Coordinates of C-alpha atoms in Angstrom, one line a residue:
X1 CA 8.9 -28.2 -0.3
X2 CA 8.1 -30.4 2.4
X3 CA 5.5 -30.3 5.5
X4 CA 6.4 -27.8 8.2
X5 CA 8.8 -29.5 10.8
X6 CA 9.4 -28.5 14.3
X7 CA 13.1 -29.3 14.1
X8 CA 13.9 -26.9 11.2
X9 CA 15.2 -23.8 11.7
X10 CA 13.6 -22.0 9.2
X11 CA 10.5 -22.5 10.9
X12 CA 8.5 -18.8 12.1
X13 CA 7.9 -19.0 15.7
X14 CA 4.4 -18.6 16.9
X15 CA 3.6 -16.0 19.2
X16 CA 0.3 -15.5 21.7
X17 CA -0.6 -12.1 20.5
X18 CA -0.4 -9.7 17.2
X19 CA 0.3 -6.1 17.4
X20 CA -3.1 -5.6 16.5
X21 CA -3.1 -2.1 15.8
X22 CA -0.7 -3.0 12.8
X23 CA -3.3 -5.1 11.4
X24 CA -6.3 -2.2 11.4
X25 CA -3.2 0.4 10.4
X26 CA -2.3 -1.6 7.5
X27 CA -6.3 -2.8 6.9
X28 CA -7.1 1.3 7.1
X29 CA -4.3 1.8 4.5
X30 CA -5.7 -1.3 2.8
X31 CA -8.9 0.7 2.1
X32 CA -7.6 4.2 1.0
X33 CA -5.4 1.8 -1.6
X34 CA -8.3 0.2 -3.2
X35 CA -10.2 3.5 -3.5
X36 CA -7.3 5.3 -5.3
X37 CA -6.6 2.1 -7.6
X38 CA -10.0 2.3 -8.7
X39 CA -10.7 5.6 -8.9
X40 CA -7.6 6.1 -11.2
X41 CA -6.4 2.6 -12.6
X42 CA -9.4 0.5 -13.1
X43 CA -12.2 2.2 -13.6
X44 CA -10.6 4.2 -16.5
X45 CA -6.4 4.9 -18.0
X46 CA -4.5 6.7 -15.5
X47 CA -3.6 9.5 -18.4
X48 CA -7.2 10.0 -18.6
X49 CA -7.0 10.9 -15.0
X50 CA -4.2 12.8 -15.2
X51 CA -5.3 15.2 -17.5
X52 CA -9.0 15.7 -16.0
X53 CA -9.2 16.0 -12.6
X54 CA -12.8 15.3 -12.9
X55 CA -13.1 12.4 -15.4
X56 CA -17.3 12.6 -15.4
X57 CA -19.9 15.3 -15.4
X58 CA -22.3 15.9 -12.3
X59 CA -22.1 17.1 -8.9
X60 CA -21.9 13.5 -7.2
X61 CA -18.9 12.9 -9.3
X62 CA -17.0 16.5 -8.7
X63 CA -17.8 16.1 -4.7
X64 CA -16.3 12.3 -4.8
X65 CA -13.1 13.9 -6.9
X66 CA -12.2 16.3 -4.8
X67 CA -13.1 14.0 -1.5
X68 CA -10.9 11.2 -2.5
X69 CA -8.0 13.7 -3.4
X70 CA -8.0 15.4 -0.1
X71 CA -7.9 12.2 1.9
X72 CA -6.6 9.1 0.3
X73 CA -4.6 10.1 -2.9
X74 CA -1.6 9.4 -2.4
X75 CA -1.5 9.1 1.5
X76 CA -3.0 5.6 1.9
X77 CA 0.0 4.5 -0.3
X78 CA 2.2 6.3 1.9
X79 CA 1.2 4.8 4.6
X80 CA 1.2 1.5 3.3
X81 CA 5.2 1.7 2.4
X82 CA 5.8 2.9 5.7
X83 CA 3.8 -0.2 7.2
X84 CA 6.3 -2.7 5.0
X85 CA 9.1 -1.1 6.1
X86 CA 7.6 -1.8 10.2
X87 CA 7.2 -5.3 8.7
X88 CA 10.3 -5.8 7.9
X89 CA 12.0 -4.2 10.9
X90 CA 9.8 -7.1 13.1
X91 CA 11.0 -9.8 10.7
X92 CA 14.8 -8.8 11.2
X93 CA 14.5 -8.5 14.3
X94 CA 12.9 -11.5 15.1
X95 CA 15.6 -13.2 13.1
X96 CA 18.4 -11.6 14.6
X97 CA 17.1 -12.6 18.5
X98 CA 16.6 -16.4 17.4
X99 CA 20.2 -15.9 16.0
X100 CA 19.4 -16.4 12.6
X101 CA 21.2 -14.9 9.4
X102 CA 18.4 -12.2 9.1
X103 CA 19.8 -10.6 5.8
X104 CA 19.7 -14.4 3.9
X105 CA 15.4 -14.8 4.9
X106 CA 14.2 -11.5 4.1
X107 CA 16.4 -11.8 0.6
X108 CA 14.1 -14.9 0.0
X109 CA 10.9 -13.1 1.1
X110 CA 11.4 -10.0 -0.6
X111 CA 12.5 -12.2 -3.8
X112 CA 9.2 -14.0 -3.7
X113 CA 7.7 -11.2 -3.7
X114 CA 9.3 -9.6 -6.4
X115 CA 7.9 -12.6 -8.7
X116 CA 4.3 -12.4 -7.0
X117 CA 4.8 -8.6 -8.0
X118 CA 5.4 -9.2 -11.7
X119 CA 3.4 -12.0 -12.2
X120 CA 0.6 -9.5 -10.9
X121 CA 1.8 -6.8 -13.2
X122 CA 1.9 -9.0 -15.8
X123 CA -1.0 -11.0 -15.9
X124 CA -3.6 -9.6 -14.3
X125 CA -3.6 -5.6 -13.6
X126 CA -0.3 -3.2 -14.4
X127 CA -0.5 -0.9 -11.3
X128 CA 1.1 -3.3 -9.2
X129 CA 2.8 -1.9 -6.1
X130 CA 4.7 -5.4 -4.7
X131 CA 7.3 -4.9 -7.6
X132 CA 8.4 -1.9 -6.3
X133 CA 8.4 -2.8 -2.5
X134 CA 10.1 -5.9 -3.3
X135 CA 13.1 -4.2 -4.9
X136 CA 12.8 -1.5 -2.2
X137 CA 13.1 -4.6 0.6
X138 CA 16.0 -6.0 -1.4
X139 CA 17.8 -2.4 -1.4
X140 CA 16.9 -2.2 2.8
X141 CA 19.5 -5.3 3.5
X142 CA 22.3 -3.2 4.2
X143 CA 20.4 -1.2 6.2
X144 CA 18.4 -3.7 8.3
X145 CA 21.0 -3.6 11.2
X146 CA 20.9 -0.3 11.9
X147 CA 20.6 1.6 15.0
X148 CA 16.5 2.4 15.3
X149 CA 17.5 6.2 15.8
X150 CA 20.3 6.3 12.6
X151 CA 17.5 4.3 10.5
X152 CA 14.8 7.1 11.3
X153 CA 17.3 10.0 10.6
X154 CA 18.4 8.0 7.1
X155 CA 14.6 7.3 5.9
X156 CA 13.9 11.0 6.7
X157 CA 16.7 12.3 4.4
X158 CA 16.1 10.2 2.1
X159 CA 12.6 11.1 1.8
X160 CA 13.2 14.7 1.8
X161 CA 15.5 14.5 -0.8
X162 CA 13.4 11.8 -3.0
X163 CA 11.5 14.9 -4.7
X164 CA 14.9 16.3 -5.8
X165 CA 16.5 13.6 -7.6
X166 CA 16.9 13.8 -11.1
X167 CA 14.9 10.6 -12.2
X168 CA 12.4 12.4 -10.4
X169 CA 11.0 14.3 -13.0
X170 CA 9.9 13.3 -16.7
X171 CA 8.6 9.9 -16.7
X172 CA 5.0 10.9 -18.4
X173 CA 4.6 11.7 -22.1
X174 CA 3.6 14.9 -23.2
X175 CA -0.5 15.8 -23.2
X176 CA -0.9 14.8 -26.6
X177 CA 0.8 11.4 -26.3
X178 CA -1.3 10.6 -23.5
X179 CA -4.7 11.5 -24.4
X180 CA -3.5 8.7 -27.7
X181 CA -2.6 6.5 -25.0
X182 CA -6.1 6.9 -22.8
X183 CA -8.2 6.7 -26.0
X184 CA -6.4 3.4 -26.9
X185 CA -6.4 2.0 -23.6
X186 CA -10.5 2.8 -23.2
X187 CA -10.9 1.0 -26.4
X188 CA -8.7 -1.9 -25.6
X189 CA -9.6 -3.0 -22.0
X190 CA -13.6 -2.1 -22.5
X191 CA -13.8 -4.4 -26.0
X192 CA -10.9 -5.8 -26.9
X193 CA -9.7 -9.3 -27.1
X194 CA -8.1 -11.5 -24.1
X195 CA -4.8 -11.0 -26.6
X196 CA -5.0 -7.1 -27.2
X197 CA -5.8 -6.8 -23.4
X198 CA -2.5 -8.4 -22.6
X199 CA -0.5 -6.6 -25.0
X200 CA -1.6 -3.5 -24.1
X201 CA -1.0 -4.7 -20.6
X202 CA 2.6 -5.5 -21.2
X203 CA 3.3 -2.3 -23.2
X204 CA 2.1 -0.1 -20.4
X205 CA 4.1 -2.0 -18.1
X206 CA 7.1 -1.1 -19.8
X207 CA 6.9 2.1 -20.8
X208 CA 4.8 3.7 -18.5
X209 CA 4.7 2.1 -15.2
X210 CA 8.2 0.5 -14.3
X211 CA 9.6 4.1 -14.7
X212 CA 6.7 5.5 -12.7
X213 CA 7.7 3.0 -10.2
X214 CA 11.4 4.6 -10.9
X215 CA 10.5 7.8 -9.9
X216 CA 8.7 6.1 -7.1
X217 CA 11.6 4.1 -5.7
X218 CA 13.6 6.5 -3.2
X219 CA 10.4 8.0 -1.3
X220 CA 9.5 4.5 -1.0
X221 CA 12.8 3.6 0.1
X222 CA 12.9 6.2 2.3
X223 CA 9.4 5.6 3.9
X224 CA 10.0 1.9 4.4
X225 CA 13.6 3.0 6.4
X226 CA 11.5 5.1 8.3
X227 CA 9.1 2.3 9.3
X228 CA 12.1 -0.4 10.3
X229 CA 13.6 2.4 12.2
X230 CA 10.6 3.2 14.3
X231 CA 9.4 -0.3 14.8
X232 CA 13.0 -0.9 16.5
X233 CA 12.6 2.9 18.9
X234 CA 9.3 1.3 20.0
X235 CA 6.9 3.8 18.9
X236 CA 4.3 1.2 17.1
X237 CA 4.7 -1.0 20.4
X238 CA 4.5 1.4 23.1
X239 CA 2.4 3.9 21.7
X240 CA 1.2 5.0 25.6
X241 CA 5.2 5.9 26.1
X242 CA 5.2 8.6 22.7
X243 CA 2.0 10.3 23.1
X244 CA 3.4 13.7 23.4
X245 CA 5.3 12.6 20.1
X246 CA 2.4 11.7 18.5
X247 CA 0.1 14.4 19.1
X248 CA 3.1 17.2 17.9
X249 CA 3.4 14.8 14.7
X250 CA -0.9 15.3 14.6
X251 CA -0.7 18.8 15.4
X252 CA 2.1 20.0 13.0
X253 CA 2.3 17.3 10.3
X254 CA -1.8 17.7 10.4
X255 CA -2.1 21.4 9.9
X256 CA 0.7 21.5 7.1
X257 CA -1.0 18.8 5.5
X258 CA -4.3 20.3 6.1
X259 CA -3.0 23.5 4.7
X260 CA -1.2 21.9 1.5
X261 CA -4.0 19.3 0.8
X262 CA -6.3 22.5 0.6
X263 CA -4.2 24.6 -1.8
X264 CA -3.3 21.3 -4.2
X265 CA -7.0 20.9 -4.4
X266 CA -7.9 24.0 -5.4
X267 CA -5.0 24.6 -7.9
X268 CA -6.7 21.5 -9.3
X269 CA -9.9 22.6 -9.1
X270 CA -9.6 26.2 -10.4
X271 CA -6.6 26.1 -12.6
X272 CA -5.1 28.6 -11.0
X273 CA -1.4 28.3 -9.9
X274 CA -0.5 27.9 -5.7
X275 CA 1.4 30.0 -4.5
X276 CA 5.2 30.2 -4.9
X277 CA 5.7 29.4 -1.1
X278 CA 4.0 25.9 -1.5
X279 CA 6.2 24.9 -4.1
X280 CA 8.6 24.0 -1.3
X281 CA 6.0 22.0 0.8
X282 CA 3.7 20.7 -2.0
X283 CA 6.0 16.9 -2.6
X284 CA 5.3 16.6 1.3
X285 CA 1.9 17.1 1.7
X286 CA 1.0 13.8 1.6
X287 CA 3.7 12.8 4.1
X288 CA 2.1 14.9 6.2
X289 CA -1.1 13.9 6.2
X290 CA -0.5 10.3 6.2
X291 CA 1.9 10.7 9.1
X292 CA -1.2 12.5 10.6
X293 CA -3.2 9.5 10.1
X294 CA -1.0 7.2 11.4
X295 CA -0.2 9.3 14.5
X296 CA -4.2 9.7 14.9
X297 CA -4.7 5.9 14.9
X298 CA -2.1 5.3 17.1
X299 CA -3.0 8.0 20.2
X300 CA -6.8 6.5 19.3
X301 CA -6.4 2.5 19.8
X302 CA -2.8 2.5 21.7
X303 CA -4.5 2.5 25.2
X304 CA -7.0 -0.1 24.1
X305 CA -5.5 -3.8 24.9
X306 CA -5.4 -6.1 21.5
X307 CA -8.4 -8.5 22.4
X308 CA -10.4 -5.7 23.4
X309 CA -10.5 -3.4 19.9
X310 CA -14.2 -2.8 19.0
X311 CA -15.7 -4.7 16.1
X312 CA -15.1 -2.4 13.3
X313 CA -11.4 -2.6 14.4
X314 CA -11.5 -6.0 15.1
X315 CA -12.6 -6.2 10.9
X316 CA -10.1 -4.0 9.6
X317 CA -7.4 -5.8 11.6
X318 CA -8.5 -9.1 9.6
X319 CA -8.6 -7.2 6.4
X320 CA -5.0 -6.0 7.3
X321 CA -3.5 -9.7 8.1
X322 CA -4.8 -10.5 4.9
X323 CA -3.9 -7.1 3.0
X324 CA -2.1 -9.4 0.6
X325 CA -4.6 -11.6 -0.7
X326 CA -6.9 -8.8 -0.1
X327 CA -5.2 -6.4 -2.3
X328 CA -4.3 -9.5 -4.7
X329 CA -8.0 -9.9 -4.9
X330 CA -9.5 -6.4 -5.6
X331 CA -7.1 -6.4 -8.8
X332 CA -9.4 -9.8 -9.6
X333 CA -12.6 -8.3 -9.0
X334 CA -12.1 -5.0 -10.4
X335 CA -10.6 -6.2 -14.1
X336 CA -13.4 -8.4 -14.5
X337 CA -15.7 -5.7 -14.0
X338 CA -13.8 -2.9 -16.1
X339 CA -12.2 -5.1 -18.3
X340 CA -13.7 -7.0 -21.8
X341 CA -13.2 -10.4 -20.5
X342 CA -15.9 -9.5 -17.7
X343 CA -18.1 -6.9 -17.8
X344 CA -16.5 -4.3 -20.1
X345 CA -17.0 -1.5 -18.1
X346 CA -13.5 0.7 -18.7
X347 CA -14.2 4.4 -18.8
X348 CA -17.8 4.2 -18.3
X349 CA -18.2 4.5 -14.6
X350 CA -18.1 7.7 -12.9
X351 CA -16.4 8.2 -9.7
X352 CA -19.2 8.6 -7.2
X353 CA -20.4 5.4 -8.1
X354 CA -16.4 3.9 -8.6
X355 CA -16.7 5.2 -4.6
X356 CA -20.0 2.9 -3.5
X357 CA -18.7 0.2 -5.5
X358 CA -15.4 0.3 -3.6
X359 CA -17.0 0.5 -0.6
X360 CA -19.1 -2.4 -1.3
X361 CA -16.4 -4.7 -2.2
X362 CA -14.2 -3.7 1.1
X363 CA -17.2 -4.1 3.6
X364 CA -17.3 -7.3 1.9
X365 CA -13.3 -8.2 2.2
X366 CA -13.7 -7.2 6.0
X367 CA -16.5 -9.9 6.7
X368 CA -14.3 -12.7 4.4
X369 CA -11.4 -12.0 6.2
X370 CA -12.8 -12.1 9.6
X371 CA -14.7 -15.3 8.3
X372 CA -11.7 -17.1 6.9
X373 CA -9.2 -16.1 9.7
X374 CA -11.0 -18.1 12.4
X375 CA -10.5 -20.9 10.3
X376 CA -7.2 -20.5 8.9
X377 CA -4.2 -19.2 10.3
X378 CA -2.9 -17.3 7.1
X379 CA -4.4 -15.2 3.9
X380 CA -4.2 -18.2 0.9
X381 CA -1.7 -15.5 -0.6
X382 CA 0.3 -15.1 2.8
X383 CA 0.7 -18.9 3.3
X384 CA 2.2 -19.2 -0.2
X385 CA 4.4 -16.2 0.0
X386 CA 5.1 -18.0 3.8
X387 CA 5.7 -21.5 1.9
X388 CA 7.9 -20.1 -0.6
X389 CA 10.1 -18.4 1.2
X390 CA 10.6 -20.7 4.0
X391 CA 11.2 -23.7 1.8
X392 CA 8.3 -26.0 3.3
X393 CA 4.2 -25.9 3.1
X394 CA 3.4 -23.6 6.1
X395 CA 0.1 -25.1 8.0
X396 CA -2.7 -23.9 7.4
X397 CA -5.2 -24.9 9.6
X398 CA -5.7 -22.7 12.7
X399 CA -5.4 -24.5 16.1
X400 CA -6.9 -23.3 18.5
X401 CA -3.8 -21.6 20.6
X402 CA -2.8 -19.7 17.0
X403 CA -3.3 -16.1 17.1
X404 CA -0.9 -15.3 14.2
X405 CA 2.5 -13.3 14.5
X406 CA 3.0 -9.7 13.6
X407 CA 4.6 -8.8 10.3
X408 CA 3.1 -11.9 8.4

C-alpha cells in the first residue's frame, strides 16, 4: 500500500460533520455488548451460563442477573447489527453519488473484515461477532441498491421469519455434554497452558460457536437490511421529520418488550413455564426492546445539533467512532484478566462485581477515546480496516478541519 493520494479514486471523501447521534447509538450499544460479553463469555463458559441463570450465590449477584437480562441481553447486540447495516447503507450510498462501483468497495471492506473477524476468533477470544457481520455484509451486496422502503419491508420479513427456519434450532449439546464442556473450559482458561488455551479455543470455535453464529445469520441479516433501508428513508438523519414514528415504535415496541422481557425473566427465575400466548412473541422481545432504545435515543438527541451533545454524549459518541478498536480491545483486557496467561480468573468472579468491573473498563474507553480522537482522525483498528481496504495507508494525523465521516 502506498500513502494516501488526492488523485485516487479510492480515496474516502472528507466531510465537515458526523451524524453524531450514530456515534453515541453505536457507543450506547458498544456498552450493553461489553456487559453481556463479560457477563457470559469471559468471566466464565457460556454453557455454564446457560444452564444457571444465576452462575453465583448472593443477593448482589441475583439482582445484577436479572438486571443485565432485562436490559442488555441480547438487545445491545441487536442493536448493534442494525447500526452495521446503517453503516453500510451510508457507505453505498456515498459510493454510488461519487459514481463509484459501490458493490466492488464494500466486498473489500466487508472481506477485511471477515479476516479481522477470524483472526479475533482465533487468536485472542472465540465470541467474536465481526465474523458473522462480515459474512452478513457480503450476503447484503445484492441488496445494497434497493429502494429504502422495499429494503425495510425485506429486513422485516426476514427477521420475523429468522426464528422459524430450520437451522434455527439445535445447535447446543444436550445438558450433560455441556456441563463436560463448562467444567473443561473453567479448568483450561483459569490454569492451563498458552497451548491448551488455544486448543480449547479453536475447538469451541468450531463446534460451538460458528454454528451459533449459523443460527445467528438471518436475524442478523435481517436487522442489518433493516438498518440500510432506513438510513436511505431518512429516519437516522431527520429524526425531527419521524417523531410521530418514533414515539408509536416507543410506545408499542416498548410495552411488548416491556411485557415479554418481564415474563422471560421470571420463567428464568422461577422455573415455571410462560405462558402459551408468549411463545409467539418471546424470539421478538428483544427486537422490541432494542427498537425501543433506539427510537428513545433518537426522539431524545434528534433536536440537539451535533456540536452541541452534552459531555456524556459527547463520550459515548467517541467510544462509538472507535467501537472497533474499542470492542477489539475489551476482548484484550478481559482474557488477560479471566484467562491463565494473565490473571487466571475464569469462573471465579461473580456477576455483580463482572458488572463494576465492566463499568470500570468502559468509563475508562470513553475518556481514551475522547483523548485519542482529538489527536487522531481514526480508531488504530479503524485506520487499518480503512488502509486495507482502500489499498493505501489512510492518514492518521488529525488536521485541524477533520471531523471524521459517518459510517467509518
Amino acid at each position: 500500500m502506498t500513502d494516501t493520494d488526492k488523485s485516487n479514486p479510492m480515496q474516502p471523501v472528507e466531510v465537515d460533520e458526523r451524524y453524531q447521534i450514530l456515534d453515541v447509538l453505536r457507543g450506547a450499544a458498544l456498552l450493553g455488548v461489553l456487559l453481556i460479553n463479560l457477563d457470559s463469555g469471559f468471566r466464565g463458559s457460556l454453557f455454564h451460563h446457560i444452564l444457571n441463570f444465576h452462575t453465583h450465590p448472593g443477593q448482589a449477584n441475583r439482582a445484577t442477573d436479572l438486571l443485565l437480562e432485562w436490559i442488555f441481553d441480547f438487545k445491545a447486540l441487536t442493536l448493534f447489527s442494525f447500526l452495521f447495516g446503517v453503516g453500510a447503507g451510508i457507505q453505498s450510498e456515498r459510493l454510488i453519488k461519487r459514481g463509484r462501483n459501490s458493490g466492488f468497495f464494500l466486498f473489500r471492506r466487508f472481506t477485511v473484515l471477515l479476516i479481522i473477524g477470524l483472526g479475533h476468533m482465533l487468536l485472542i477470544w472465540n465470541g467474536d461477532i465481526l465474523t458473522l457481520y462480515a459474512v452478513c455484509g457480503l450476503l447484503m451486496l445484492p441488496f445494497t441498491k434497493l429502494p429504502g422502503k422495499l429494503l425495510v419491508v425485506t429486513g422485516l420479513a426476514v427477521i420475523a421469519l429468522s426464528p422459524y427456519l430450520p437451522f434455527f434450532y439445535n445447535y447446543f449439546p444436550d445438558a450433560e455434554a455441556m456441563r463436560a464442556q463448562a467444567s473443561r473450559a473453567t479448568r483450561i482458561y483459569s490454569s492451563g497452558t498458552l497451548a491448551e488455551i488455544s486448543s480449547l479455543r479453536f475447538d469451541e470455535a468450531v463446534h460451538f460457536i460458528l454454528p451459533l453464529l449459523l443460527a445467528s445469520l438471518p436475524r442478523t441479516f435481517g436487522l442489518m437490511l433493516l438498518g440500510t433501508g432506513v438510513w436511505r428513508i431518512g429516519i437516522m438523519q431527520r429524526p425531527q421529520e419521524w417523531r410521530s414514528l418514533l414515539w408509536g415504535i416507543l410506545a408499542i415496541a416498548g410495552s411488548l418488550g416491556s411485557l415479554t422481557t418481564t415474563l422471560e425473566v421470571w420463567s428464568k427465575e422461577t422455573g415455571n413455564p410462560a405462558p402459551g400466548a408468549f411463545d409467539l412473541l418471546y424470539p421478538y422481545s428483544v427486537l422490541f426492546l432494542a427498537f425501543a432504545y433506539a427510537a428513545c435515543l433518537l426522539l431524545w438527541l434528534g433536536p440537539r445539533q451535533a456540536n452541541r451533545l452534552e459531555w456524556p454524549w459527547r463520550l459515548t459518541a467517541a467510544a462509538g467512532r472507535m467501537a472497533l478498536s474499542n470492542y477489539l480491545a475489551q476482548s484484550v483486557v478481559f482474557t488477560t484478566i479471566f484467562y491463565s496467561y494473565g490473571f487466571g480468573l475464569f469462573g471465579r468472579l461473580g456477576s455483580a462485581a463482572a458488572l463494576l468491573l465492566g463499568l470500570t473498563v468502559f468509563a475508562a474507553q470513553l475518556i481514551a477515546s475522547e483523548l485519542w480522537l482529538r489527536h487522531f482522525r481514526f480508531g488504530p483498528a479503524e485506520w487499518l480496516w480503512r488502509s486495507m481496504t482502500y489499498g493505501q495507508w489512510q492518514t492518521m494525523k488529525r488536521s485541524r478541519s477533520f471531523n471524521g465521516q459517518p459510517g467509518d
